[in-house]
């Protein structure tokens, strides 16, 4: 027995194996799907969103972006260190 799922739109009960509401056609697991998609889009919340270096960028632009990346790495390093200190402190 898989159970039932109430439609987020019309609140009627559907078989949980249905993807769309059989009464109004709304997506039954829209919220679950969005949560899943968000997780897939951001698999690691602590992953550093570094500036992308394009191979078409000019020399100065690449240099500038590398400097930004360095700052980002240092910044996130300090941030994770602070989080780590905060997590080991009592209270
Ligand atoms: Zn419905």
PDB file of C-alpha atoms and ligand atoms in Angstrom:
ATOM      1  CA  UNK A   1       0.000   0.000   0.000  1.00  0.00           C
ATOM      2  CA  UNK A   2       1.647   3.194  -1.205  1.00  0.00           C
ATOM      3  CA  UNK A   3      -0.917   5.486   0.394  1.00  0.00           C
ATOM      4  CA  UNK A   4      -2.547   8.598  -0.931  1.00  0.00           C
ATOM      5  CA  UNK A   5      -1.467  12.142  -1.596  1.00  0.00           C
ATOM      6  CA  UNK A   6      -3.727  15.160  -1.398  1.00  0.00           C
ATOM      7  CA  UNK A   7      -3.623  17.496  -4.362  1.00  0.00           C
ATOM      8  CA  UNK A   8      -1.937  20.827  -3.509  1.00  0.00           C
ATOM      9  CA  UNK A   9      -4.431  22.549  -5.821  1.00  0.00           C
ATOM     10  CA  UNK A  10      -7.873  21.007  -5.262  1.00  0.00           C
ATOM     11  CA  UNK A  11      -7.069  19.087  -2.033  1.00  0.00           C
ATOM     12  CA  UNK A  12      -8.651  15.905  -3.348  1.00  0.00           C
ATOM     13  CA  UNK A  13      -6.956  12.610  -2.615  1.00  0.00           C
ATOM     14  CA  UNK A  14      -5.045  10.860  -5.324  1.00  0.00           C
ATOM     15  CA  UNK A  15      -3.138   7.624  -5.476  1.00  0.00           C
ATOM     16  CA  UNK A  16       0.409   8.539  -4.444  1.00  0.00           C
ATOM     17  CA  UNK A  17       1.715   6.798  -7.560  1.00  0.00           C
ATOM     18  CA  UNK A  18       0.020   9.399  -9.753  1.00  0.00           C
ATOM     19  CA  UNK A  19       2.274  12.237 -10.929  1.00  0.00           C
ATOM     20  CA  UNK A  20      -0.595  14.619 -11.679  1.00  0.00           C
ATOM     21  CA  UNK A  21      -3.926  15.060  -9.935  1.00  0.00           C
ATOM     22  CA  UNK A  22      -6.567  12.948 -11.686  1.00  0.00           C
ATOM     23  CA  UNK A  23      -9.194  15.630 -10.944  1.00  0.00           C
ATOM     24  CA  UNK A  24      -7.517  18.922 -11.899  1.00  0.00           C
ATOM     25  CA  UNK A  25      -4.206  17.867 -13.449  1.00  0.00           C
ATOM     26  CA  UNK A  26      -2.027  19.765 -10.974  1.00  0.00           C
ATOM     27  CA  UNK A  27       1.351  18.325 -10.180  1.00  0.00           C
ATOM     28  CA  UNK A  28       1.032  16.338  -6.950  1.00  0.00           C
ATOM     29  CA  UNK A  29       4.667  16.415  -5.933  1.00  0.00           C
ATOM     30  CA  UNK A  30       5.555  19.906  -7.138  1.00  0.00           C
ATOM     31  CA  UNK A  31       6.978  20.948  -3.767  1.00  0.00           C
ATOM     32  CA  UNK A  32       8.986  17.748  -3.413  1.00  0.00           C
ATOM     33  CA  UNK A  33      10.269  18.159  -6.956  1.00  0.00           C
ATOM     34  CA  UNK A  34      11.330  21.753  -6.306  1.00  0.00           C
ATOM     35  CA  UNK A  35      13.164  20.753  -3.128  1.00  0.00           C
ATOM     36  CA  UNK A  36      14.892  17.980  -5.038  1.00  0.00           C
ATOM     37  CA  UNK A  37      15.811  20.334  -7.871  1.00  0.00           C
ATOM     38  CA  UNK A  38      17.192  22.872  -5.417  1.00  0.00           C
ATOM     39  CA  UNK A  39      19.325  20.158  -3.854  1.00  0.00           C
ATOM     40  CA  UNK A  40      20.576  19.097  -7.253  1.00  0.00           C
ATOM     41  CA  UNK A  41      21.306  22.690  -8.230  1.00  0.00           C
ATOM     42  CA  UNK A  42      23.243  23.245  -4.993  1.00  0.00           C
ATOM     43  CA  UNK A  43      24.615  19.838  -4.070  1.00  0.00           C
ATOM     44  CA  UNK A  44      27.134  21.303  -1.655  1.00  0.00           C
ATOM     45  CA  UNK A  45      26.122  24.504   0.175  1.00  0.00           C
ATOM     46  CA  UNK A  46      29.744  25.088   1.158  1.00  0.00           C
ATOM     47  CA  UNK A  47      31.080  24.759  -2.341  1.00  0.00           C
ATOM     48  CA  UNK A  48      32.831  27.972  -3.297  1.00  0.00           C
ATOM     49  CA  UNK A  49      31.057  29.760  -6.152  1.00  0.00           C
ATOM     50  CA  UNK A  50      34.212  30.807  -7.892  1.00  0.00           C
ATOM     51  CA  UNK A  51      34.321  33.263 -10.738  1.00  0.00           C
ATOM     52  CA  UNK A  52      34.435  31.399 -14.027  1.00  0.00           C
ATOM     53  CA  UNK A  53      37.422  32.084 -16.225  1.00  0.00           C
ATOM     54  CA  UNK A  54      36.549  32.075 -19.890  1.00  0.00           C
ATOM     55  CA  UNK A  55      39.249  30.978 -22.300  1.00  0.00           C
ATOM     56  CA  UNK A  56      38.202  33.896 -24.510  1.00  0.00           C
ATOM     57  CA  UNK A  57      38.954  36.400 -21.740  1.00  0.00           C
ATOM     58  CA  UNK A  58      41.853  38.721 -22.236  1.00  0.00           C
ATOM     59  CA  UNK A  59      45.053  38.420 -20.255  1.00  0.00           C
ATOM     60  CA  UNK A  60      44.168  41.252 -17.874  1.00  0.00           C
ATOM     61  CA  UNK A  61      40.648  39.916 -17.334  1.00  0.00           C
ATOM     62  CA  UNK A  62      41.987  36.434 -16.533  1.00  0.00           C
ATOM     63  CA  UNK A  63      44.481  37.982 -14.138  1.00  0.00           C
ATOM     64  CA  UNK A  64      41.721  40.014 -12.472  1.00  0.00           C
ATOM     65  CA  UNK A  65      39.452  36.971 -12.189  1.00  0.00           C
ATOM     66  CA  UNK A  66      42.268  34.918 -10.680  1.00  0.00           C
ATOM     67  CA  UNK A  67      42.716  37.630  -8.061  1.00  0.00           C
ATOM     68  CA  UNK A  68      38.966  37.523  -7.338  1.00  0.00           C
ATOM     69  CA  UNK A  69      39.150  33.717  -7.031  1.00  0.00           C
ATOM     70  CA  UNK A  70      42.013  34.044  -4.578  1.00  0.00           C
ATOM     71  CA  UNK A  71      40.027  36.538  -2.495  1.00  0.00           C
ATOM     72  CA  UNK A  72      37.003  34.214  -2.641  1.00  0.00           C
ATOM     73  CA  UNK A  73      39.042  31.210  -1.495  1.00  0.00           C
ATOM     74  CA  UNK A  74      40.569  33.207   1.382  1.00  0.00           C
ATOM     75  CA  UNK A  75      37.164  34.620   2.300  1.00  0.00           C
ATOM     76  CA  UNK A  76      35.453  31.216   2.332  1.00  0.00           C
ATOM     77  CA  UNK A  77      38.408  29.763   4.187  1.00  0.00           C
ATOM     78  CA  UNK A  78      38.032  32.358   6.942  1.00  0.00           C
ATOM     79  CA  UNK A  79      34.261  31.858   6.903  1.00  0.00           C
ATOM     80  CA  UNK A  80      34.548  28.078   7.325  1.00  0.00           C
ATOM     81  CA  UNK A  81      37.161  28.582  10.039  1.00  0.00           C
ATOM     82  CA  UNK A  82      34.767  30.894  11.905  1.00  0.00           C
ATOM     83  CA  UNK A  83      31.950  28.352  11.475  1.00  0.00           C
ATOM     84  CA  UNK A  84      34.254  25.639  12.760  1.00  0.00           C
ATOM     85  CA  UNK A  85      35.253  27.745  15.794  1.00  0.00           C
ATOM     86  CA  UNK A  86      31.589  28.576  16.433  1.00  0.00           C
ATOM     87  CA  UNK A  87      30.697  24.868  16.279  1.00  0.00           C
ATOM     88  CA  UNK A  88      33.316  23.804  18.844  1.00  0.00           C
ATOM     89  CA  UNK A  89      32.537  26.616  21.272  1.00  0.00           C
ATOM     90  CA  UNK A  90      30.113  25.549  24.005  1.00  0.00           C
ATOM     91  CA  UNK A  91      26.667  27.110  23.948  1.00  0.00           C
TER      92      UNK A  91
HETATM   93 ZN1  LIG B   1      -6.216  18.484  -8.017  1.00  0.00          ZN
END
